[in-house]
Short mmCIF file of C-alpha atoms in Angstrom, two decimals:
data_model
loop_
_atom_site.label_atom_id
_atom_site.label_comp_id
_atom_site.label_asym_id
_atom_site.label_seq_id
_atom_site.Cartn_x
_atom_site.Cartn_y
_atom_site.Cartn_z
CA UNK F 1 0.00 0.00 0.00
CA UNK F 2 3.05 1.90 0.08
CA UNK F 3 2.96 2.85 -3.49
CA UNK F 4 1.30 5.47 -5.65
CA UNK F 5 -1.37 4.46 -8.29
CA UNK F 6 -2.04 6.14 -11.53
CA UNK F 7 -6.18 5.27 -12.17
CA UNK F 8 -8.89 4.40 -9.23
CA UNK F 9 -11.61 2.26 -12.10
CA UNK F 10 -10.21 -1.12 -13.16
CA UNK F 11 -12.30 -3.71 -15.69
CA UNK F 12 -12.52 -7.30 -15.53
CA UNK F 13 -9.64 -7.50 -18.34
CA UNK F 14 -7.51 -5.75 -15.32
CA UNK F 15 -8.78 -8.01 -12.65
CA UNK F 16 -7.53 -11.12 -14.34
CA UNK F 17 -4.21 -9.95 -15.93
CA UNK F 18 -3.67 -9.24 -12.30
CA UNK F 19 -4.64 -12.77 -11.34
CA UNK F 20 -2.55 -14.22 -13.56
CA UNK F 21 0.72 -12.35 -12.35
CA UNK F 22 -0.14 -13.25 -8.72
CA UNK F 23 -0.34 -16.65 -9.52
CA UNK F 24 3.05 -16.36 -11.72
CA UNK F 25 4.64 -14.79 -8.81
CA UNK F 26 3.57 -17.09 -5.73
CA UNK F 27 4.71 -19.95 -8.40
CA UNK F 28 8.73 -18.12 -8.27
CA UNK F 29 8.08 -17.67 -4.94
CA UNK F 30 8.10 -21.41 -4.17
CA UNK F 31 10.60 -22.10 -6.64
CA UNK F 32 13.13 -19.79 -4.66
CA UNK F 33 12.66 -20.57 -1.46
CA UNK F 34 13.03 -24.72 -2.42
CA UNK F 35 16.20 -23.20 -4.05
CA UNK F 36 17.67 -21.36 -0.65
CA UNK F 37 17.77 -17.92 -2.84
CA UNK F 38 16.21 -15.77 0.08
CA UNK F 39 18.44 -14.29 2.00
CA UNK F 40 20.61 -15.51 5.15
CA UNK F 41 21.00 -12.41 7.27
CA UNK F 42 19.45 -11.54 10.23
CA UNK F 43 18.28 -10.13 13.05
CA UNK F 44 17.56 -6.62 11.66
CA UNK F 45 14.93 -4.82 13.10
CA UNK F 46 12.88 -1.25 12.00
CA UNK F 47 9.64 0.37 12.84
CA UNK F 48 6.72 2.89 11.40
CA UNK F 49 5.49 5.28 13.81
CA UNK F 50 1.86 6.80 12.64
CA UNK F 51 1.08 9.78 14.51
CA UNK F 52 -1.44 12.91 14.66
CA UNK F 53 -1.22 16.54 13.13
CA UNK F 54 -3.57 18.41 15.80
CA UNK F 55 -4.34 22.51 15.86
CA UNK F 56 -3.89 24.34 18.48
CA UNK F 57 -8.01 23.61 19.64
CA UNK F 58 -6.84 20.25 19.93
CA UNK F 59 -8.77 18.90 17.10
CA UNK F 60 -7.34 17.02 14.25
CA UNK F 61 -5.63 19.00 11.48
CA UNK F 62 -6.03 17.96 7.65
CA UNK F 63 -2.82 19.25 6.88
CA UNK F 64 -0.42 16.55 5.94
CA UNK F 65 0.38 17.25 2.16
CA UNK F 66 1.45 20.50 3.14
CA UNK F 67 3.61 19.25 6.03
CA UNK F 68 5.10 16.52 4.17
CA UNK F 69 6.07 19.23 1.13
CA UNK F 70 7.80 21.13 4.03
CA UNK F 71 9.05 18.76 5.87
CA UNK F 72 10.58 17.47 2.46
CA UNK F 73 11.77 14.19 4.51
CA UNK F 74 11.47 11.11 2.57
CA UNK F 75 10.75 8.54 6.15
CA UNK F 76 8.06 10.63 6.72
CA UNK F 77 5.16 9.52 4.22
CA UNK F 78 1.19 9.99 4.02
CA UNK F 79 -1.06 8.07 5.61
CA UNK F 80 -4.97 7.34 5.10
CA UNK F 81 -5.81 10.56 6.64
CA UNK F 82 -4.98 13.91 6.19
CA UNK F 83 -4.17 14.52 10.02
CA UNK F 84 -1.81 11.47 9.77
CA UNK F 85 1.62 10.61 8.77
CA UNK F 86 4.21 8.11 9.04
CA UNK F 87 7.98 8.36 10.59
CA UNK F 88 9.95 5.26 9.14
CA UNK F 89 13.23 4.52 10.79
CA UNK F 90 16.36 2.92 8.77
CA UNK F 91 16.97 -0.40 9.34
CA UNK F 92 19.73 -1.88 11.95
CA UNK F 93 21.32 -5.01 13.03
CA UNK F 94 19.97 -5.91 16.82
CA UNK F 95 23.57 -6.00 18.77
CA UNK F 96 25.21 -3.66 21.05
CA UNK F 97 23.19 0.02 21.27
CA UNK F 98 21.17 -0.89 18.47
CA UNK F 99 17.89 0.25 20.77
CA UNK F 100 19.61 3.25 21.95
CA UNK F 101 20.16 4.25 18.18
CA UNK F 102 16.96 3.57 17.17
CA UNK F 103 15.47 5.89 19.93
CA UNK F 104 18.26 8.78 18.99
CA UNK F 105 16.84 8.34 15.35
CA UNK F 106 13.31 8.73 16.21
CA UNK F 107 13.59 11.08 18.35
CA UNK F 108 15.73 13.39 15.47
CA UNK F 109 12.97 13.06 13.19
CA UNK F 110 10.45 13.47 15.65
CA UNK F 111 11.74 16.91 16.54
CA UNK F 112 12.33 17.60 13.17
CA UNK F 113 8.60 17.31 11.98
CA UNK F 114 7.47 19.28 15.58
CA UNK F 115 9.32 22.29 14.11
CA UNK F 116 7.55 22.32 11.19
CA UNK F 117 4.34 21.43 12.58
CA UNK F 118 4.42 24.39 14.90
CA UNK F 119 5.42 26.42 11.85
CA UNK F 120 2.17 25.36 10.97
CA UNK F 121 -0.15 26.13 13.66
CA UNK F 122 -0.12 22.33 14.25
CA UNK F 123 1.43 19.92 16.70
CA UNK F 124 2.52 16.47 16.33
CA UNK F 125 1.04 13.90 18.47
CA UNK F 126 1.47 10.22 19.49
CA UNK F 127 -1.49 8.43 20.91
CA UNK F 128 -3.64 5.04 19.90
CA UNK F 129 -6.62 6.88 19.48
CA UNK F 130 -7.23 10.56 19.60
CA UNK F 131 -9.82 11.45 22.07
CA UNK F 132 -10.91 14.67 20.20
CA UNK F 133 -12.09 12.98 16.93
CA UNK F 134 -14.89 13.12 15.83
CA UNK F 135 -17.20 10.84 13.49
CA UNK F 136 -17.57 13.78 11.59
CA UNK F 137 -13.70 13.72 10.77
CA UNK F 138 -13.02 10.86 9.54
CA UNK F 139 -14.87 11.75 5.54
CA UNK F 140 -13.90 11.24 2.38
CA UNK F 141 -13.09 15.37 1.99
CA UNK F 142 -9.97 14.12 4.88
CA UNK F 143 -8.45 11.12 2.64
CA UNK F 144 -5.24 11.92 1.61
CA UNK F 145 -4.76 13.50 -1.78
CA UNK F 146 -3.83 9.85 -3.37
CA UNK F 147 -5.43 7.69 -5.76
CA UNK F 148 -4.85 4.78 -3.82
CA UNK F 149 -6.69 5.06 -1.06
CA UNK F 150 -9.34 6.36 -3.06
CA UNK F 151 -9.25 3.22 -4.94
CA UNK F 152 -9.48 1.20 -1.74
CA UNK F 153 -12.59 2.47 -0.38
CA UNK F 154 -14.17 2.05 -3.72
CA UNK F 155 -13.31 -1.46 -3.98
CA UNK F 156 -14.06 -2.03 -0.23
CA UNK F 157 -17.46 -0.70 -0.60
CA UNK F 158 -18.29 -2.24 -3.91
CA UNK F 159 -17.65 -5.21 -2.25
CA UNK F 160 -20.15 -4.42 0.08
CA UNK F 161 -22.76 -3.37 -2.50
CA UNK F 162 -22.94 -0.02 -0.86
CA UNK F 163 -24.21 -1.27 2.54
CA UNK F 164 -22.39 1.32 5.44
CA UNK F 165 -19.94 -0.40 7.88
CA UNK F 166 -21.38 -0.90 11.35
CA UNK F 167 -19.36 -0.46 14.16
CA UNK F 168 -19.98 -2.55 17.38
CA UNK F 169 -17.76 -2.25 20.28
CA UNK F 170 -19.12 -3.76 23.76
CA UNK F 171 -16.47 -2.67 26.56
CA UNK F 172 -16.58 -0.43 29.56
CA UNK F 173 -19.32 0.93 27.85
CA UNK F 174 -21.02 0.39 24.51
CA UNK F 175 -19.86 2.08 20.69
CA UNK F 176 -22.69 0.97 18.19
CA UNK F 177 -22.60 3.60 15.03
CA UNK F 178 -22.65 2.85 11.03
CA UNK F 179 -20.25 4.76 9.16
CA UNK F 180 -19.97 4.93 5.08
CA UNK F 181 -16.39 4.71 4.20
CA UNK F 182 -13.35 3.05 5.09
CA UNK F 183 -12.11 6.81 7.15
CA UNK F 184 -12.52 4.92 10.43
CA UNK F 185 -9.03 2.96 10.31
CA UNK F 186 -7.37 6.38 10.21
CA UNK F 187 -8.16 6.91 13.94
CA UNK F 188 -5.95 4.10 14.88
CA UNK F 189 -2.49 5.02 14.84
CA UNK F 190 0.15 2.16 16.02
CA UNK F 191 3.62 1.81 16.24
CA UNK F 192 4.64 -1.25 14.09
CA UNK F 193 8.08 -3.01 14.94
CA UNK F 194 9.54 -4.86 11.66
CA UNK F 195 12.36 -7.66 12.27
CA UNK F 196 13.87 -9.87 9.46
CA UNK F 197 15.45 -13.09 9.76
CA UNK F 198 17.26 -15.57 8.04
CA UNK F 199 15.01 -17.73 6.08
CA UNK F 200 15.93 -20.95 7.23
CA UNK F 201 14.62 -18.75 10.95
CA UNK F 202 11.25 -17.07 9.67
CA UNK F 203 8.56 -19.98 10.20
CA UNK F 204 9.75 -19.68 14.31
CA UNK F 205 9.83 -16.19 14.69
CA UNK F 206 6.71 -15.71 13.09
CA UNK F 207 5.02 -18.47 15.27
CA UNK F 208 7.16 -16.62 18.27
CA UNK F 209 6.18 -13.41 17.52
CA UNK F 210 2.28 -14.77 17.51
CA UNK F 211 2.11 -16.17 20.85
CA UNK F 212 4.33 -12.49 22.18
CA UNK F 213 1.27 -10.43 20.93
CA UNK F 214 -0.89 -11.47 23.92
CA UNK F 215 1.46 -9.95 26.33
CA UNK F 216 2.99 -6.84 23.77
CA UNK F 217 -0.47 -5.61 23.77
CA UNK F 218 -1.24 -5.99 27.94
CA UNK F 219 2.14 -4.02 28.82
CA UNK F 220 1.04 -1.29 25.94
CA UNK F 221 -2.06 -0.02 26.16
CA UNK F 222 -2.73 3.43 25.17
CA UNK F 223 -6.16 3.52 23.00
CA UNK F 224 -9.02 3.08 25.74
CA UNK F 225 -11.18 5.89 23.86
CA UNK F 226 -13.10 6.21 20.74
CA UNK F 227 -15.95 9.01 20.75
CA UNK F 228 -16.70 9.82 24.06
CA UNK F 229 -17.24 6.30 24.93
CA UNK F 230 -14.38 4.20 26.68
CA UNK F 231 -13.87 1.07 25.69
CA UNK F 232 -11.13 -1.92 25.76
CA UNK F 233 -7.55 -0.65 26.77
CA UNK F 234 -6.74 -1.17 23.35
CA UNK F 235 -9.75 -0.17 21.52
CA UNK F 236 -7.54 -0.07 18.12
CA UNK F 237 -8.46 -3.78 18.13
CA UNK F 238 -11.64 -4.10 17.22
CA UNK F 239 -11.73 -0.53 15.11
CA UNK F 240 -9.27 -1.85 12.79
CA UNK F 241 -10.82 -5.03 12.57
CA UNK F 242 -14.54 -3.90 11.44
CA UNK F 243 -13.29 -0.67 9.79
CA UNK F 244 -12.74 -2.62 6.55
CA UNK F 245 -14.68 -5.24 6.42
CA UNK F 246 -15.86 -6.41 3.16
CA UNK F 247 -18.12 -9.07 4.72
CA UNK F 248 -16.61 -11.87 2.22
CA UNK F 249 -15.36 -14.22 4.70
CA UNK F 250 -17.89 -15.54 7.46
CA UNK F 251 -14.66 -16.76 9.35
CA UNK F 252 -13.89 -14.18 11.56
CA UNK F 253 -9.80 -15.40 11.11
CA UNK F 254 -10.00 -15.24 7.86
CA UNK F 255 -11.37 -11.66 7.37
CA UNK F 256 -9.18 -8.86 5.95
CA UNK F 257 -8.03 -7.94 9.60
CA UNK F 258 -7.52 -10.61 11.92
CA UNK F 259 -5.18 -12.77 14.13
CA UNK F 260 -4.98 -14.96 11.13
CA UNK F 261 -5.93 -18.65 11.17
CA UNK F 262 -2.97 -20.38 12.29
CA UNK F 263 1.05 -21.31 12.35
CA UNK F 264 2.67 -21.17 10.35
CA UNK F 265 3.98 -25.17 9.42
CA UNK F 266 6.83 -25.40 6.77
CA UNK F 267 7.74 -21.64 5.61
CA UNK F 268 6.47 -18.40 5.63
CA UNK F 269 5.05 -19.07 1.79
CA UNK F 270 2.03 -20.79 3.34
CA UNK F 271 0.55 -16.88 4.33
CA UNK F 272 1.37 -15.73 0.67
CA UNK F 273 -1.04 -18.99 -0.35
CA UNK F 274 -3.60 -18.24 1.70
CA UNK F 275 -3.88 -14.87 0.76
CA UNK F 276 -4.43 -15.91 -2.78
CA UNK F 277 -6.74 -18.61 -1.67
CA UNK F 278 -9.25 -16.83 0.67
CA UNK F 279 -8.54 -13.17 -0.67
CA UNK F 280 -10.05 -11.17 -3.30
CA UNK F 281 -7.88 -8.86 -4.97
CA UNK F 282 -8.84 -5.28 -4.30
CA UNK F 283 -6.43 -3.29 -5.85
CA UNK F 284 -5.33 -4.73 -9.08
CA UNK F 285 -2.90 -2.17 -10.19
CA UNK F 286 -0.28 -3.49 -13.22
CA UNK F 287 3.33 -3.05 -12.19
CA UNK F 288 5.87 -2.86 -14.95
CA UNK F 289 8.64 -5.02 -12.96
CA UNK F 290 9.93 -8.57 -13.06
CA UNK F 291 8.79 -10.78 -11.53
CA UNK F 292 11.53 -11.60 -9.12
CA UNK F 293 10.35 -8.22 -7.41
CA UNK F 294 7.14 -9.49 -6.69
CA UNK F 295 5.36 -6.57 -6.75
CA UNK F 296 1.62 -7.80 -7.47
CA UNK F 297 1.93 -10.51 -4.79
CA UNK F 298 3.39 -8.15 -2.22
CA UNK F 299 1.00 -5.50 -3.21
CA UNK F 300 -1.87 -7.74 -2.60
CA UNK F 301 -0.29 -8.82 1.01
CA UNK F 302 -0.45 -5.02 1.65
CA UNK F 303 -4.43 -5.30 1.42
CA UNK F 304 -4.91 -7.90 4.26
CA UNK F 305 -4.15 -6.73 7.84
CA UNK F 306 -2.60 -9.56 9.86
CA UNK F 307 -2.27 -8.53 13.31
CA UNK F 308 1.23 -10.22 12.43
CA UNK F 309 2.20 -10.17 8.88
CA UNK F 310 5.12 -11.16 7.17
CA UNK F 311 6.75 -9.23 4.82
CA UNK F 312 8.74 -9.64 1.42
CA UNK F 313 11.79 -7.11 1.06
CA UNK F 314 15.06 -6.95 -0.43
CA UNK F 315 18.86 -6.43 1.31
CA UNK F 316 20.95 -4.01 -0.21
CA UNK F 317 22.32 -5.91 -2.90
CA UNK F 318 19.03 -7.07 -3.92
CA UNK F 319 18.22 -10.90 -2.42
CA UNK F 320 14.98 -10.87 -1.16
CA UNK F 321 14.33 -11.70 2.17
CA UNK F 322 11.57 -12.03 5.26
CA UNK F 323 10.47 -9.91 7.61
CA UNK F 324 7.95 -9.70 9.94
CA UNK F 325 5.77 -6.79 10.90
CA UNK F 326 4.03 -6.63 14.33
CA UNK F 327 1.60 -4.59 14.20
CA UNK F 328 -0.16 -4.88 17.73
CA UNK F 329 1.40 -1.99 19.61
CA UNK F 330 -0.08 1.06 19.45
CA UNK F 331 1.61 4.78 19.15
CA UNK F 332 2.79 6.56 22.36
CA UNK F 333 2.89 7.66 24.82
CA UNK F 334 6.72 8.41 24.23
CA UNK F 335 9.43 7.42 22.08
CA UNK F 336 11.04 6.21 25.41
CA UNK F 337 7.71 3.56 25.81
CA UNK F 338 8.30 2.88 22.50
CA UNK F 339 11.34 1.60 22.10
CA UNK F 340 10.96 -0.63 25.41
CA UNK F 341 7.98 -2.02 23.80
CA UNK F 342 10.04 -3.00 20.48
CA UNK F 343 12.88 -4.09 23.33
CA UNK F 344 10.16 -6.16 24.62
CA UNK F 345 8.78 -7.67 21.34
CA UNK F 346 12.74 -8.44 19.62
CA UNK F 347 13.65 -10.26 22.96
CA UNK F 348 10.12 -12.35 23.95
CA UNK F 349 10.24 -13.27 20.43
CA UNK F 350 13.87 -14.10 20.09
CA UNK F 351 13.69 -16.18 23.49
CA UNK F 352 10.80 -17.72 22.10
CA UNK F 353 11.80 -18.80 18.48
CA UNK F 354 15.40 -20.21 19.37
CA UNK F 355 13.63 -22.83 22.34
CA UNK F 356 14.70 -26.04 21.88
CA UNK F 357 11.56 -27.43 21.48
CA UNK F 358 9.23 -24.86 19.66
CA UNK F 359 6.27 -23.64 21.78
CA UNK F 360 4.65 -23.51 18.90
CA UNK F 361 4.20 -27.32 19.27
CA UNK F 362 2.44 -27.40 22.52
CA UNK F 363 1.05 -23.90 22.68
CA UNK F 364 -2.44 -23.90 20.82
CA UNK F 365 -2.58 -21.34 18.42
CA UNK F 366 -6.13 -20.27 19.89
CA UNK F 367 -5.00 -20.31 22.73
CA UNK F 368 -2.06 -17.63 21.81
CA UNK F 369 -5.35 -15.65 19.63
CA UNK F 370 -7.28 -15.42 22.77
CA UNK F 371 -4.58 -14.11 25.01
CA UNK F 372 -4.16 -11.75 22.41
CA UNK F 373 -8.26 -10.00 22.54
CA UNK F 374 -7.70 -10.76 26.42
CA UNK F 375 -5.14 -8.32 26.62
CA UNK F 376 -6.50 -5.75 24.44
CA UNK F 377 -9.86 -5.65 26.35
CA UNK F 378 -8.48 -5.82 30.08
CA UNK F 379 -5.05 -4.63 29.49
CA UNK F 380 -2.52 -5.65 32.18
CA UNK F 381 -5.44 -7.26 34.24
CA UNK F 382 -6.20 -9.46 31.07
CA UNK F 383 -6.17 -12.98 32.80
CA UNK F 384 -3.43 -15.04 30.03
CA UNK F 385 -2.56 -18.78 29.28
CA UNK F 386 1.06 -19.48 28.91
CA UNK F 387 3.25 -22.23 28.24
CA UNK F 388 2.91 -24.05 30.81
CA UNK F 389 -0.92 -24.19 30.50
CA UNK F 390 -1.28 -22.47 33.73
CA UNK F 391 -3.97 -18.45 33.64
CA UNK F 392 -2.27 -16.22 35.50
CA UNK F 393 -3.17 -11.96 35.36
CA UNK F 394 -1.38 -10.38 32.75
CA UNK F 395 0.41 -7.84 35.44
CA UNK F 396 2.07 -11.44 37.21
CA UNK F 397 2.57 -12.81 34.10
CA UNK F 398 5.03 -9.80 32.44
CA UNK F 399 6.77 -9.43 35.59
CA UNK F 400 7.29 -13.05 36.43
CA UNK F 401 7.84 -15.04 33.17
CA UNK F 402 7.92 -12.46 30.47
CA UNK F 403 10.35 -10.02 31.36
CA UNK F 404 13.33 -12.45 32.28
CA UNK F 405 12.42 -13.80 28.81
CA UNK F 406 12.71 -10.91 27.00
CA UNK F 407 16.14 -10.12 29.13
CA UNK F 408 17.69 -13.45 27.70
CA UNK F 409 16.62 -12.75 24.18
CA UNK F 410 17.99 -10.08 23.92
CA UNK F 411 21.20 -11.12 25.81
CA UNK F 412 21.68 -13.94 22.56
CA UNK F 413 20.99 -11.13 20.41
CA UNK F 414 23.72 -9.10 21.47
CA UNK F 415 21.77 -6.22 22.93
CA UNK F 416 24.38 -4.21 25.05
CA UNK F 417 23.38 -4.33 28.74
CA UNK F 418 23.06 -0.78 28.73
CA UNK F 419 19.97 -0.86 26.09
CA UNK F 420 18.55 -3.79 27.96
CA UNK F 421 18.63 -2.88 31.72
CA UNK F 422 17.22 0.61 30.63
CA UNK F 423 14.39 -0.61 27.93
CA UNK F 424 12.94 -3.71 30.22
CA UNK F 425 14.16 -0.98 33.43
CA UNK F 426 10.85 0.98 31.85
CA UNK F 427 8.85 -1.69 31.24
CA UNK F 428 9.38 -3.52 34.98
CA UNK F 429 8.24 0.16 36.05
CA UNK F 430 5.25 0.85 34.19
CA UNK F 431 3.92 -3.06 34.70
CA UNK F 432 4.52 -2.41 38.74
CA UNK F 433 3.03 0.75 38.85
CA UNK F 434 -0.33 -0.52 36.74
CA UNK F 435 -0.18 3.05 34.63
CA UNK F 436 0.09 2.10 31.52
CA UNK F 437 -1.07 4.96 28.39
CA UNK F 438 -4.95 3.53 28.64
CA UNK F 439 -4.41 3.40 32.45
CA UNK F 440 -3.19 7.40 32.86
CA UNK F 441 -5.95 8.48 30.33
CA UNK F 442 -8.45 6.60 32.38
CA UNK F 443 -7.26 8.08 36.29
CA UNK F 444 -6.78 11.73 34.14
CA UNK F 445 -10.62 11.44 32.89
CA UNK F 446 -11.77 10.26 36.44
CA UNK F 447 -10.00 12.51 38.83
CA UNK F 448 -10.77 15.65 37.19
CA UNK F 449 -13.85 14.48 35.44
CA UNK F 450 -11.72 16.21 31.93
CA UNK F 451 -13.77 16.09 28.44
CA UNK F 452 -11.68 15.02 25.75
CA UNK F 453 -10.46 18.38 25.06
CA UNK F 454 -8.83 18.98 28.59
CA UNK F 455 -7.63 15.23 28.08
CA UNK F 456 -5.19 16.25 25.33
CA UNK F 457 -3.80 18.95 26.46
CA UNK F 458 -2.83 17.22 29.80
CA UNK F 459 -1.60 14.15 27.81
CA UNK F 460 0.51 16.56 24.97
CA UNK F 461 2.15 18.15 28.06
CA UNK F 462 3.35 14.85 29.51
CA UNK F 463 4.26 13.47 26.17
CA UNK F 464 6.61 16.58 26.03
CA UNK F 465 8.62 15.92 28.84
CA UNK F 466 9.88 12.55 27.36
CA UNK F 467 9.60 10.39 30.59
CA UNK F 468 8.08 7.16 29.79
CA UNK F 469 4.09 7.18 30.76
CA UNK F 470 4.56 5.46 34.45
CA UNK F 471 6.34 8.72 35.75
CA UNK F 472 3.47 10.91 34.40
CA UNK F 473 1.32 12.65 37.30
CA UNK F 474 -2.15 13.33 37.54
#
């Protein structure tokens, strides 16, 4: 979805050419993988932050073509919206202060688009959810000025024969509203953590990275709002999920966002497969490269939302490789949370994918999917399953098994002490404490009984300070 289109209207004639390159493509795609031609290196890890533009009311800001012709940076890209955009960090090899740098980098071109956002009346803001949006926002007239997302809604809802998208949230309290175009998925913003692996390593730390989401999303919370109406701790969950539904797939794991259906068994070429098996194409756009770049097949991955989905990419001197893109944590409430959530998510699922005997084996794969809505509902009082079979609370859990996990991982990864005592330092503090992003919004709302307006500005003042969300006061 990365890429540019040229026309929005595509025939039948399209549709199939299309068809037949996908099927050309996932054909080479077995053939090089039974011929070892992906590459060998790993661990590398990256990220996409999506963040707010917001005015000085506090209210979104449609401003973002503007901003990025300023800004003139090419990591920062559109997004759906125009009150979003995206910060895209380099990738880097996880050893030694490879967190540290990854933070420093962020944090560069983080300051870098706040000065021109404040040249512009605007601010830039990290969050899961804004509290000030409004229904009434999220419209067509805010899409980004590009044809491809224009495309995507009219596919989506030609799909749909017209019929509005219902959203249905049952949490703290109750979201039940129809809305007539796909502008909802813009109000969840998420940072998403990339790591590529050998190969001959991708099938476990895909399944790894799987049965981490469950606790990622219980230590990360920062999205318990939507509307006015509060929610699960990580209401980005279910937004995302119904936000662009076609309504093809009665199989709730097979929809176009989901957990996914299962593990992965032999290689990472079996999610490729399925996607051609249970997905219409929605965007068939004709891209003049060769085949070995696999453009249609990775263009058509980019229009199914896997909580965790792998990727197809290419090192420096060209050899594809695999990557995997979890996409479970949510933006905010500081680059320092951040990056001790990736810390948290490279280490679990390193720990996890070089066990002896793969989890993976024993560990149900429903029972990994249901941890996972667990934790987004109830947060870090989600009640889990772990390997052992035993429930334990989510809080217990993290501190207990989890974080001496994630410690270990990262230890065999090479992860200077330094990085790792200060990353997992932040997350062993913000688990204690219980004040996780969803958790401070929450006390902030209740204590000074704040409207969503008085919300913000409390939560942009904190997030300018820096300190990682369990030293934030009420």
């Amino acid at each position: 979805m990365g890429q540019e289109i040229n026309q929005t209207q595509f025939d039948d004639q399209v549709f199939s050419e299309y068809r037949c390159r996908l099927s050309r493509e996932i054909a080479l795609l077995e053939e090089q993988l039974s011929h070892g031609i992906f590459s060998a290196i790993g661990e590398i890890g990256g990220y996409e932050l999506e963040s707010w533009l917001v005015d000085h009311n506090y209210f979104p800001s449609p401003i973002n073509q503007a901003f990025l012709t300023r800004l003139n940076n090419p990591l920062v890209v559109h997004e759906l919206s125009r009150f979003n955009v995206e910060l895209n960090g380099a990738p880097m090899p996880l050893k030694g202060n490879a967190l540290s740098a990854m933070a420093f980098e962020l944090n560069q071109n983080w300051q870098e688009c706040q000065e021109v956002a404040h040249q512009m009346d605007s601010v830039l803001m990290m969050i899961g959810i804004l509290p000030t949006v409004r229904q009434s926002d999220l419209c067509l007239a805010n899409m980004s000025e590009l044809k491809r997302y224009r495309a995507l809604n009219e596919q989506v809802f030609k799909r749909r024969c017209g019929r509005p998208l219902r959203i249905c949230i049952h949490g703290r309290e109750h979201l039940d509203i129809v809305h007539p175009d796909v502008m909802l998925e813009a109000a969840t913003t998420s940072f998403q953590v990339h790591l590529q692996s050998a190969e001959r390593d991708a099938m476990r730390y895909f399944n790894a990275s799987i049965i981490a989401a469950g606790p990622l999303v219980a230590a990360s919370g920062n999205s318990p709002l939507l509307f006015d109406t509060d929610l699960w701790d990580e209401t980005r969950i279910p937004l995302f999920e119904q936000s662009v539904e076609i309504g093809d797939q009665p199989q709730p794991e097979n929809r176009r966002v989901s957990f996914g259906c299962g593990y992965v068994r032999d290689s990472l070429f079996e999610c490729f497969a399925e996607n051609i098996a249970h997905h219409d194409v929605l965007l068939p756009i004709l891209i003049d490269s060769p085949p070995q770049q696999f453009a249609h097949l990775r263009l058509h991955n980019g229009t199914i939302w896997r909580w965790i989905r792998p990727l197809i990419g290419f090192d420096p001197d060209g050899t594809p490789h695999f990557r995997i893109e979890q996409r479970v944590l949510p933006a905010g409430p500081t680059i320092a949370d951040m990056i001790s959530n990736a810390a948290l998510f490279f280490g679990l699922t390193r720990y996890l994918a070089t066990l002896r005997e793969p989890p993976e084996a024993l560990f149900g794969f429903a029972q990994a999917r249901d941890n996972f809505y667990a934790a987004a509902r109830n947060g870090l009082q989600a009640k889990l399953t772990w390997l052992d079979n035993s429930t334990i609370e989510a809080r217990v859990l993290l501190l207990e098994e989890i974080l001496p996990m994630a410690r270990q991982g990262l230890e065999t990864l090479g992860i200077g002490k330094t990085d790792i005592d200060r990353n997992l330092g932040i997350l062993e503090s913000r688990i204690k404490s219980g004040q996780t992003g969803s958790a401070w919004q929450r006390a902030y709302c209740e204590k000074y009984r704040a409207d969503s307006l008085h919300l913000v500005a409390a939560y942009l003042e904190q997030q300018r300070s820096g300190s990682p969300v369990h030293e934030w006061a009420l």
